């Protein structure tokens, strides 16, 4: 027993004095003390020579010794693997690190966020809905019954397996879904991707993005629509931009209008972007058609509302001077990394 104690004490001294500067030395330590033919194992083997009455005490001592060696091993490992850098005086920790490559937001997302945030300041909440939609939500409920000629205003992709399903042609489907929920008033903005069966070219694509807005309450008037959109335009294009409304037609709004802003490239004097007219068309709008309200179980005698919808790609192209809409969906990093903020 005495002998065992002395042995352990001697090894402890040796171990305490041990230091390692690289991983190889740490591994040598492990083999010497903790390996299958190591010192801990050997001392454990001494147990059989210990007198029966001392076995309990000796067992405890050996266990403590084992834990002691294991702790030391863990410390050594830690200090060589993790501590090498800090121990090495040639490294200057005050130097700035390597720059991490970070991604950038897509220009369509930048423009969408910009548009959405302006309406959020007016109290509009964001709503989203499905891109694969049934006929009712994309057309029927929006006052476009089957065979209505205005269905041809938007070339539609139909889903082969189920002719009742389409790829939504506008985000107006979300308006219907929100109205169906039956919670009034509604003050919502609906950003999203839409699809139309158009020939892909520099100017048009078979999918693009829209933001639509919907406001329904008692006593909502065309004046509210105009003021809301005036606010939007001033925030978006600046205080000096002029606005004009042209009468238009949408089956789901009555009366309907399209809104132009004075060309923000040439300031209204006429350029290629505005086709020398001085005006750029930016959105469609109108008062929600009473049929649409009835289709969603909203009483048109009590409630009125306005809706508007605009594309995102076009203002983004004008803003950034992008001349080909296809660039948005080609995932070319050289293109994508150029955009940092909208407006
Ligand atoms: N849904 C129309 C479109 O995609 C835009 C619009 C929305 C027009 C709301 C008027 C009111 O062309």
mmCIF file of C-alpha atoms and ligand atoms in Angstrom:
data_model
loop_
_atom_site.group_PDB
_atom_site.id
_atom_site.type_symbol
_atom_site.label_atom_id
_atom_site.label_comp_id
_atom_site.label_asym_id
_atom_site.label_seq_id
_atom_site.Cartn_x
_atom_site.Cartn_y
_atom_site.Cartn_z
ATOM 1 C CA UNK A 1 0.000 0.000 0.000
ATOM 2 C CA UNK A 2 2.746 2.392 1.022
ATOM 3 C CA UNK A 3 4.634 1.548 -2.110
ATOM 4 C CA UNK A 4 1.587 2.185 -4.249
ATOM 5 C CA UNK A 5 1.095 5.580 -2.647
ATOM 6 C CA UNK A 6 4.691 6.550 -3.296
ATOM 7 C CA UNK A 7 4.446 5.430 -6.899
ATOM 8 C CA UNK A 8 1.349 7.502 -7.488
ATOM 9 C CA UNK A 9 2.880 10.572 -5.864
ATOM 10 C CA UNK A 10 5.968 10.247 -8.040
ATOM 11 C CA UNK A 11 3.904 9.975 -11.209
ATOM 12 C CA UNK A 12 1.782 12.947 -10.169
ATOM 13 C CA UNK A 13 4.911 15.075 -9.810
ATOM 14 C CA UNK A 14 6.130 13.963 -13.189
ATOM 15 C CA UNK A 15 2.766 14.678 -14.767
ATOM 16 C CA UNK A 16 2.431 18.102 -13.146
ATOM 17 C CA UNK A 17 5.777 19.065 -14.591
ATOM 18 C CA UNK A 18 4.837 17.835 -18.039
ATOM 19 C CA UNK A 19 4.108 20.383 -20.714
ATOM 20 C CA UNK A 20 3.488 20.001 -24.429
ATOM 21 C CA UNK A 21 3.936 22.389 -27.324
ATOM 22 C CA UNK A 22 2.494 20.291 -30.119
ATOM 23 C CA UNK A 23 -0.044 17.572 -30.742
ATOM 24 C CA UNK A 24 2.584 14.887 -31.137
ATOM 25 C CA UNK A 25 3.780 15.372 -27.539
ATOM 26 C CA UNK A 26 0.213 15.208 -26.298
ATOM 27 C CA UNK A 27 -0.277 11.923 -28.110
ATOM 28 C CA UNK A 28 2.945 10.605 -26.569
ATOM 29 C CA UNK A 29 1.554 11.570 -23.153
ATOM 30 C CA UNK A 30 -1.656 9.675 -23.876
ATOM 31 C CA UNK A 31 0.202 6.535 -24.946
ATOM 32 C CA UNK A 32 2.565 6.671 -21.968
ATOM 33 C CA UNK A 33 -0.100 7.154 -19.291
ATOM 34 C CA UNK A 34 -3.464 6.196 -20.735
ATOM 35 C CA UNK A 35 -2.576 3.682 -23.464
ATOM 36 C CA UNK A 36 -3.397 -0.045 -23.180
ATOM 37 C CA UNK A 37 0.168 -0.652 -22.006
ATOM 38 C CA UNK A 38 0.347 2.632 -20.145
ATOM 39 C CA UNK A 39 1.118 3.540 -16.574
ATOM 40 C CA UNK A 40 -2.478 3.881 -15.378
ATOM 41 C CA UNK A 41 -3.241 0.348 -16.570
ATOM 42 C CA UNK A 42 -0.029 -0.954 -14.964
ATOM 43 C CA UNK A 43 -0.814 0.616 -11.596
ATOM 44 C CA UNK A 44 -4.353 -0.734 -11.769
ATOM 45 C CA UNK A 45 -2.698 -4.153 -12.124
ATOM 46 C CA UNK A 46 -1.024 -3.610 -8.717
ATOM 47 C CA UNK A 47 -4.419 -3.944 -7.059
ATOM 48 C CA UNK A 48 -4.039 -7.676 -6.875
ATOM 49 C CA UNK A 49 -1.005 -7.261 -4.563
ATOM 50 C CA UNK A 50 -2.878 -5.040 -2.133
ATOM 51 C CA UNK A 51 -4.007 -6.631 1.106
ATOM 52 C CA UNK A 52 -7.738 -7.316 1.338
ATOM 53 C CA UNK A 53 -8.362 -4.776 4.114
ATOM 54 C CA UNK A 54 -6.745 -1.974 2.041
ATOM 55 C CA UNK A 55 -8.435 -2.772 -1.241
ATOM 56 C CA UNK A 56 -11.211 -0.207 -0.839
ATOM 57 C CA UNK A 57 -8.861 2.656 -0.078
ATOM 58 C CA UNK A 58 -6.445 1.635 -2.812
ATOM 59 C CA UNK A 59 -9.301 1.448 -5.339
ATOM 60 C CA UNK A 60 -10.283 5.013 -4.512
ATOM 61 C CA UNK A 61 -6.700 6.222 -4.847
ATOM 62 C CA UNK A 62 -6.303 4.577 -8.215
ATOM 63 C CA UNK A 63 -9.528 6.022 -9.490
ATOM 64 C CA UNK A 64 -8.505 9.494 -8.403
ATOM 65 C CA UNK A 65 -5.193 9.031 -10.137
ATOM 66 C CA UNK A 66 -6.917 7.972 -13.344
ATOM 67 C CA UNK A 67 -9.166 11.048 -13.294
ATOM 68 C CA UNK A 68 -6.097 13.197 -12.558
ATOM 69 C CA UNK A 69 -4.283 11.859 -15.620
ATOM 70 C CA UNK A 70 -7.361 12.209 -17.853
ATOM 71 C CA UNK A 71 -7.872 15.811 -16.768
ATOM 72 C CA UNK A 72 -4.267 16.634 -17.510
ATOM 73 C CA UNK A 73 -4.600 15.002 -20.930
ATOM 74 C CA UNK A 74 -7.706 17.065 -21.732
ATOM 75 C CA UNK A 75 -5.896 20.245 -20.664
ATOM 76 C CA UNK A 76 -2.879 19.448 -22.811
ATOM 77 C CA UNK A 77 -5.066 18.747 -25.809
ATOM 78 C CA UNK A 78 -6.959 21.965 -25.323
ATOM 79 C CA UNK A 79 -3.893 24.120 -25.019
ATOM 80 C CA UNK A 80 -2.151 22.731 -28.096
ATOM 81 C CA UNK A 81 -5.152 22.590 -30.444
ATOM 82 C CA UNK A 82 -6.923 25.777 -29.384
ATOM 83 C CA UNK A 83 -4.203 27.669 -27.662
ATOM 84 C CA UNK A 84 -1.511 27.542 -30.281
ATOM 85 C CA UNK A 85 -2.572 30.774 -31.976
ATOM 86 C CA UNK A 86 -2.676 32.829 -28.824
ATOM 87 C CA UNK A 87 0.577 31.367 -27.619
ATOM 88 C CA UNK A 88 2.280 32.249 -30.860
ATOM 89 C CA UNK A 89 3.624 35.767 -30.559
ATOM 90 C CA UNK A 90 4.060 36.214 -34.332
ATOM 91 C CA UNK A 91 0.289 36.557 -34.764
ATOM 92 C CA UNK A 92 -1.092 40.065 -34.341
ATOM 93 C CA UNK A 93 -4.570 39.711 -32.896
ATOM 94 C CA UNK A 94 -5.355 43.376 -33.497
ATOM 95 C CA UNK A 95 -5.314 42.926 -37.289
ATOM 96 C CA UNK A 96 -8.772 42.960 -38.926
ATOM 97 C CA UNK A 97 -9.961 39.538 -40.110
ATOM 98 C CA UNK A 98 -10.491 38.435 -43.692
ATOM 99 C CA UNK A 99 -13.693 39.854 -45.131
ATOM 100 C CA UNK A 100 -16.448 37.236 -45.306
ATOM 101 C CA UNK A 101 -18.158 37.142 -48.673
ATOM 102 C CA UNK A 102 -21.799 38.034 -48.060
ATOM 103 C CA UNK A 103 -24.678 37.826 -50.462
ATOM 104 C CA UNK A 104 -26.809 40.712 -51.595
ATOM 105 C CA UNK A 105 -30.544 41.148 -51.959
ATOM 106 C CA UNK A 106 -32.146 40.533 -55.311
ATOM 107 C CA UNK A 107 -33.153 43.804 -57.037
ATOM 108 C CA UNK A 108 -36.777 42.612 -57.214
ATOM 109 C CA UNK A 109 -36.749 42.018 -53.458
ATOM 110 C CA UNK A 110 -35.189 45.431 -52.836
ATOM 111 C CA UNK A 111 -37.914 47.104 -54.868
ATOM 112 C CA UNK A 112 -40.656 44.998 -53.277
ATOM 113 C CA UNK A 113 -39.464 45.858 -49.772
ATOM 114 C CA UNK A 114 -39.340 49.506 -50.670
ATOM 115 C CA UNK A 115 -42.922 49.499 -52.005
ATOM 116 C CA UNK A 116 -44.253 47.417 -49.121
ATOM 117 C CA UNK A 117 -42.596 49.542 -46.459
ATOM 118 C CA UNK A 118 -44.258 52.714 -47.769
ATOM 119 C CA UNK A 119 -47.699 51.140 -47.434
ATOM 120 C CA UNK A 120 -46.835 49.630 -44.073
ATOM 121 C CA UNK A 121 -46.317 53.153 -42.810
ATOM 122 C CA UNK A 122 -49.920 53.854 -43.797
ATOM 123 C CA UNK A 123 -51.088 50.892 -41.745
ATOM 124 C CA UNK A 124 -51.322 48.258 -44.489
ATOM 125 C CA UNK A 125 -50.522 44.705 -43.372
ATOM 126 C CA UNK A 126 -48.820 42.176 -45.664
ATOM 127 C CA UNK A 127 -50.815 39.161 -46.919
ATOM 128 C CA UNK A 128 -49.700 36.299 -49.130
ATOM 129 C CA UNK A 129 -51.479 33.492 -50.942
ATOM 130 C CA UNK A 130 -50.961 30.458 -53.207
ATOM 131 C CA UNK A 131 -49.332 30.708 -56.636
ATOM 132 C CA UNK A 132 -51.299 27.694 -57.874
ATOM 133 C CA UNK A 133 -54.870 28.866 -57.649
ATOM 134 C CA UNK A 134 -58.350 27.645 -58.507
ATOM 135 C CA UNK A 135 -60.421 29.338 -61.170
ATOM 136 C CA UNK A 136 -62.727 30.943 -58.621
ATOM 137 C CA UNK A 137 -60.048 32.854 -56.723
ATOM 138 C CA UNK A 138 -58.087 33.923 -59.782
ATOM 139 C CA UNK A 139 -61.067 34.755 -62.018
ATOM 140 C CA UNK A 140 -64.625 33.893 -60.956
ATOM 141 C CA UNK A 141 -64.822 35.792 -57.688
ATOM 142 C CA UNK A 142 -63.137 38.763 -59.365
ATOM 143 C CA UNK A 143 -66.160 39.249 -61.600
ATOM 144 C CA UNK A 144 -64.649 37.229 -64.435
ATOM 145 C CA UNK A 145 -67.107 34.371 -64.981
ATOM 146 C CA UNK A 146 -66.282 31.574 -67.462
ATOM 147 C CA UNK A 147 -66.036 32.796 -71.068
ATOM 148 C CA UNK A 148 -65.846 36.446 -69.968
ATOM 149 C CA UNK A 149 -63.899 38.195 -72.754
ATOM 150 C CA UNK A 150 -61.700 40.022 -70.223
ATOM 151 C CA UNK A 151 -60.090 36.678 -69.337
ATOM 152 C CA UNK A 152 -58.077 37.190 -72.508
ATOM 153 C CA UNK A 153 -56.463 40.288 -70.976
ATOM 154 C CA UNK A 154 -54.121 37.882 -69.203
ATOM 155 C CA UNK A 155 -52.771 34.795 -70.980
ATOM 156 C CA UNK A 156 -53.147 32.002 -68.509
ATOM 157 C CA UNK A 157 -51.164 28.857 -67.733
ATOM 158 C CA UNK A 158 -53.552 26.008 -66.902
ATOM 159 C CA UNK A 159 -52.520 22.974 -64.869
ATOM 160 C CA UNK A 160 -52.831 19.850 -67.029
ATOM 161 C CA UNK A 161 -53.946 17.458 -64.285
ATOM 162 C CA UNK A 162 -56.781 19.705 -63.137
ATOM 163 C CA UNK A 163 -58.314 22.230 -65.529
ATOM 164 C CA UNK A 164 -59.776 24.098 -62.575
ATOM 165 C CA UNK A 165 -56.290 25.106 -61.479
ATOM 166 C CA UNK A 166 -54.169 27.887 -62.911
ATOM 167 C CA UNK A 167 -50.875 29.572 -62.144
ATOM 168 C CA UNK A 168 -52.215 32.822 -60.764
ATOM 169 C CA UNK A 169 -52.132 35.634 -63.299
ATOM 170 C CA UNK A 170 -52.192 38.341 -60.628
ATOM 171 C CA UNK A 171 -52.042 38.583 -56.845
ATOM 172 C CA UNK A 172 -55.716 39.593 -56.782
ATOM 173 C CA UNK A 173 -56.430 36.029 -55.655
ATOM 174 C CA UNK A 174 -55.087 37.068 -52.257
ATOM 175 C CA UNK A 175 -57.639 39.892 -52.122
ATOM 176 C CA UNK A 176 -60.422 37.328 -52.488
ATOM 177 C CA UNK A 177 -58.902 35.046 -49.872
ATOM 178 C CA UNK A 178 -58.603 37.914 -47.414
ATOM 179 C CA UNK A 179 -62.176 39.104 -48.033
ATOM 180 C CA UNK A 180 -63.508 35.562 -47.632
ATOM 181 C CA UNK A 181 -62.124 35.488 -44.106
ATOM 182 C CA UNK A 182 -64.901 37.945 -43.250
ATOM 183 C CA UNK A 183 -62.835 40.175 -40.994
ATOM 184 C CA UNK A 184 -63.408 43.847 -41.738
ATOM 185 C CA UNK A 185 -62.027 46.432 -42.216
ATOM 186 C CA UNK A 186 -59.257 45.193 -44.519
ATOM 187 C CA UNK A 187 -56.121 47.191 -45.184
ATOM 188 C CA UNK A 188 -53.690 44.848 -46.874
ATOM 189 C CA UNK A 189 -50.798 44.823 -49.274
ATOM 190 C CA UNK A 190 -50.113 41.652 -51.282
ATOM 191 C CA UNK A 191 -46.701 41.098 -52.842
ATOM 192 C CA UNK A 192 -46.025 37.968 -54.872
ATOM 193 C CA UNK A 193 -45.039 36.175 -58.053
ATOM 194 C CA UNK A 194 -47.488 35.854 -60.927
ATOM 195 C CA UNK A 195 -47.446 33.957 -64.231
ATOM 196 C CA UNK A 196 -48.621 34.778 -67.739
ATOM 197 C CA UNK A 197 -48.201 32.792 -70.899
ATOM 198 C CA UNK A 198 -46.244 35.417 -72.783
ATOM 199 C CA UNK A 199 -43.320 35.067 -75.146
ATOM 200 C CA UNK A 200 -40.150 35.657 -73.189
ATOM 201 C CA UNK A 201 -38.220 38.678 -74.456
ATOM 202 C CA UNK A 202 -36.170 41.576 -73.105
ATOM 203 C CA UNK A 203 -39.410 43.386 -72.216
ATOM 204 C CA UNK A 204 -41.719 40.628 -70.971
ATOM 205 C CA UNK A 205 -41.424 37.328 -69.145
ATOM 206 C CA UNK A 206 -43.726 34.407 -68.384
ATOM 207 C CA UNK A 207 -43.448 35.200 -64.690
ATOM 208 C CA UNK A 208 -42.946 38.439 -62.810
ATOM 209 C CA UNK A 209 -43.857 40.091 -59.516
ATOM 210 C CA UNK A 210 -46.655 42.332 -58.358
ATOM 211 C CA UNK A 211 -47.748 44.234 -55.323
ATOM 212 C CA UNK A 212 -51.474 44.707 -54.932
ATOM 213 C CA UNK A 213 -53.305 46.672 -52.283
ATOM 214 C CA UNK A 214 -56.809 46.432 -50.886
ATOM 215 C CA UNK A 215 -58.687 48.710 -48.508
ATOM 216 C CA UNK A 216 -62.253 47.919 -47.485
ATOM 217 C CA UNK A 217 -64.285 49.720 -44.860
ATOM 218 C CA UNK A 218 -67.417 51.814 -44.557
ATOM 219 C CA UNK A 219 -67.306 55.060 -46.555
ATOM 220 C CA UNK A 220 -64.106 54.400 -48.487
ATOM 221 C CA UNK A 221 -64.123 56.659 -51.544
ATOM 222 C CA UNK A 222 -62.145 57.326 -54.701
ATOM 223 C CA UNK A 223 -60.652 60.331 -52.881
ATOM 224 C CA UNK A 224 -59.097 57.901 -50.366
ATOM 225 C CA UNK A 225 -57.655 55.892 -53.227
ATOM 226 C CA UNK A 226 -56.116 58.975 -54.790
ATOM 227 C CA UNK A 227 -54.644 60.289 -51.551
ATOM 228 C CA UNK A 228 -53.158 56.909 -50.710
ATOM 229 C CA UNK A 229 -51.532 56.615 -54.116
ATOM 230 C CA UNK A 230 -50.343 60.254 -54.055
ATOM 231 C CA UNK A 231 -48.591 59.529 -50.792
ATOM 232 C CA UNK A 232 -47.043 56.404 -52.255
ATOM 233 C CA UNK A 233 -45.760 58.185 -55.359
ATOM 234 C CA UNK A 234 -44.232 61.077 -53.410
ATOM 235 C CA UNK A 235 -42.446 58.666 -51.090
ATOM 236 C CA UNK A 236 -41.333 56.457 -53.945
ATOM 237 C CA UNK A 237 -40.355 58.947 -56.651
ATOM 238 C CA UNK A 238 -39.941 62.238 -54.806
ATOM 239 C CA UNK A 239 -41.975 65.333 -54.045
ATOM 240 C CA UNK A 240 -41.733 66.852 -57.524
ATOM 241 C CA UNK A 241 -43.240 63.951 -59.438
ATOM 242 C CA UNK A 242 -46.558 64.691 -61.150
ATOM 243 C CA UNK A 243 -49.380 62.173 -61.240
ATOM 244 C CA UNK A 244 -52.258 61.604 -63.627
ATOM 245 C CA UNK A 245 -55.152 59.145 -63.673
ATOM 246 C CA UNK A 246 -56.543 57.785 -66.938
ATOM 247 C CA UNK A 247 -59.917 56.012 -67.063
ATOM 248 C CA UNK A 248 -59.417 52.312 -67.702
ATOM 249 C CA UNK A 249 -61.187 48.978 -67.430
ATOM 250 C CA UNK A 250 -60.747 46.064 -65.022
ATOM 251 C CA UNK A 251 -63.601 43.625 -64.430
ATOM 252 C CA UNK A 252 -63.034 43.702 -60.666
ATOM 253 C CA UNK A 253 -63.072 47.478 -60.196
ATOM 254 C CA UNK A 254 -65.605 50.151 -61.143
ATOM 255 C CA UNK A 255 -64.682 52.845 -61.875
ATOM 256 C CA UNK A 256 -61.158 51.808 -62.910
ATOM 257 C CA UNK A 257 -58.114 53.874 -63.687
ATOM 258 C CA UNK A 258 -54.502 53.611 -64.615
ATOM 259 C CA UNK A 259 -52.015 55.879 -62.953
ATOM 260 C CA UNK A 260 -49.061 57.513 -64.672
ATOM 261 C CA UNK A 261 -46.224 59.462 -63.085
ATOM 262 C CA UNK A 262 -44.192 62.103 -64.838
ATOM 263 C CA UNK A 263 -41.115 60.381 -66.238
ATOM 264 C CA UNK A 264 -38.558 60.212 -63.443
ATOM 265 C CA UNK A 265 -35.759 59.741 -65.946
ATOM 266 C CA UNK A 266 -36.238 62.873 -68.070
ATOM 267 C CA UNK A 267 -38.469 64.792 -65.667
ATOM 268 C CA UNK A 268 -41.303 64.919 -68.205
ATOM 269 C CA UNK A 269 -39.511 66.443 -71.190
ATOM 270 C CA UNK A 270 -39.590 63.169 -73.161
ATOM 271 C CA UNK A 271 -37.023 60.356 -73.523
ATOM 272 C CA UNK A 272 -36.749 56.755 -74.701
ATOM 273 C CA UNK A 273 -38.002 55.341 -71.416
ATOM 274 C CA UNK A 274 -41.303 57.278 -71.563
ATOM 275 C CA UNK A 275 -41.437 56.939 -75.343
ATOM 276 C CA UNK A 276 -41.269 60.725 -75.628
ATOM 277 C CA UNK A 277 -44.597 61.173 -73.824
ATOM 278 C CA UNK A 278 -43.181 62.452 -70.543
ATOM 279 C CA UNK A 279 -45.290 59.898 -68.612
ATOM 280 C CA UNK A 280 -44.670 56.389 -67.285
ATOM 281 C CA UNK A 281 -47.551 54.077 -66.439
ATOM 282 C CA UNK A 282 -47.038 52.488 -63.028
ATOM 283 C CA UNK A 283 -50.266 50.913 -61.799
ATOM 284 C CA UNK A 284 -53.901 49.946 -62.270
ATOM 285 C CA UNK A 285 -56.535 50.762 -59.673
ATOM 286 C CA UNK A 286 -60.200 51.352 -58.960
ATOM 287 C CA UNK A 287 -63.108 50.955 -56.573
ATOM 288 C CA UNK A 288 -63.809 47.302 -55.786
ATOM 289 C CA UNK A 289 -66.749 46.134 -57.928
ATOM 290 C CA UNK A 290 -69.924 45.439 -55.885
ATOM 291 C CA UNK A 291 -70.090 41.962 -57.462
ATOM 292 C CA UNK A 292 -66.671 41.155 -56.033
ATOM 293 C CA UNK A 293 -67.798 42.200 -52.547
ATOM 294 C CA UNK A 294 -70.983 40.110 -52.833
ATOM 295 C CA UNK A 295 -68.941 37.125 -54.049
ATOM 296 C CA UNK A 296 -67.048 37.311 -50.771
ATOM 297 C CA UNK A 297 -70.160 37.784 -48.626
ATOM 298 C CA UNK A 298 -69.452 41.439 -47.956
ATOM 299 C CA UNK A 299 -72.498 43.717 -48.140
ATOM 300 C CA UNK A 300 -71.818 46.260 -50.940
ATOM 301 C CA UNK A 301 -74.558 48.518 -49.547
ATOM 302 C CA UNK A 302 -72.560 48.918 -46.347
ATOM 303 C CA UNK A 303 -68.952 48.565 -47.410
ATOM 304 C CA UNK A 304 -66.881 50.045 -50.208
ATOM 305 C CA UNK A 305 -63.217 49.707 -50.989
ATOM 306 C CA UNK A 306 -60.406 50.389 -53.370
ATOM 307 C CA UNK A 307 -57.765 48.164 -54.915
ATOM 308 C CA UNK A 308 -54.621 48.754 -56.898
ATOM 309 C CA UNK A 309 -51.914 46.640 -58.443
ATOM 310 C CA UNK A 310 -48.448 47.295 -59.828
ATOM 311 C CA UNK A 311 -45.571 45.330 -61.268
ATOM 312 C CA UNK A 312 -42.208 45.279 -59.499
ATOM 313 C CA UNK A 313 -39.817 44.477 -62.352
ATOM 314 C CA UNK A 314 -40.571 47.577 -64.392
ATOM 315 C CA UNK A 315 -39.878 50.160 -61.677
ATOM 316 C CA UNK A 316 -36.793 48.138 -60.714
ATOM 317 C CA UNK A 317 -35.574 48.213 -64.328
ATOM 318 C CA UNK A 318 -36.122 51.962 -64.512
ATOM 319 C CA UNK A 319 -34.486 52.560 -61.177
ATOM 320 C CA UNK A 320 -31.360 50.514 -61.896
ATOM 321 C CA UNK A 321 -31.149 51.051 -65.649
ATOM 322 C CA UNK A 322 -31.677 47.343 -66.411
ATOM 323 C CA UNK A 323 -32.617 46.838 -70.054
ATOM 324 C CA UNK A 324 -33.490 43.126 -70.116
ATOM 325 C CA UNK A 325 -36.100 41.576 -67.806
ATOM 326 C CA UNK A 326 -34.569 38.120 -68.297
ATOM 327 C CA UNK A 327 -31.540 39.146 -66.232
ATOM 328 C CA UNK A 328 -33.681 38.966 -63.091
ATOM 329 C CA UNK A 329 -34.078 35.206 -63.352
ATOM 330 C CA UNK A 330 -30.746 34.064 -64.770
ATOM 331 C CA UNK A 331 -28.937 33.863 -61.432
ATOM 332 C CA UNK A 332 -25.808 35.490 -62.782
ATOM 333 C CA UNK A 333 -23.891 36.625 -59.712
ATOM 334 C CA UNK A 334 -22.103 39.339 -61.693
ATOM 335 C CA UNK A 335 -25.521 40.897 -62.258
ATOM 336 C CA UNK A 336 -27.013 40.166 -58.837
ATOM 337 C CA UNK A 337 -24.195 41.526 -56.696
ATOM 338 C CA UNK A 338 -24.515 45.051 -58.078
ATOM 339 C CA UNK A 339 -27.609 46.071 -56.151
ATOM 340 C CA UNK A 340 -27.484 47.442 -52.676
ATOM 341 C CA UNK A 341 -30.560 49.539 -52.046
ATOM 342 C CA UNK A 342 -33.732 50.665 -53.731
ATOM 343 C CA UNK A 343 -33.973 54.418 -54.370
HETATM 344 N N1 LIG B 1 -54.943 42.670 -61.151
HETATM 345 C C1 LIG B 1 -54.607 43.696 -62.079
HETATM 346 C C2 LIG B 1 -53.535 43.184 -63.024
HETATM 347 O O1 LIG B 1 -52.843 42.264 -62.680
HETATM 348 C C3 LIG B 1 -54.101 44.938 -61.396
HETATM 349 C C4 LIG B 1 -55.163 45.630 -60.617
HETATM 350 C C5 LIG B 1 -55.337 45.322 -59.307
HETATM 351 C C6 LIG B 1 -55.985 46.560 -61.214
HETATM 352 C C7 LIG B 1 -56.326 45.952 -58.566
HETATM 353 C C8 LIG B 1 -56.939 47.200 -60.483
HETATM 354 C C9 LIG B 1 -57.119 46.889 -59.178
HETATM 355 O O2 LIG B 1 -53.376 43.678 -64.104
#
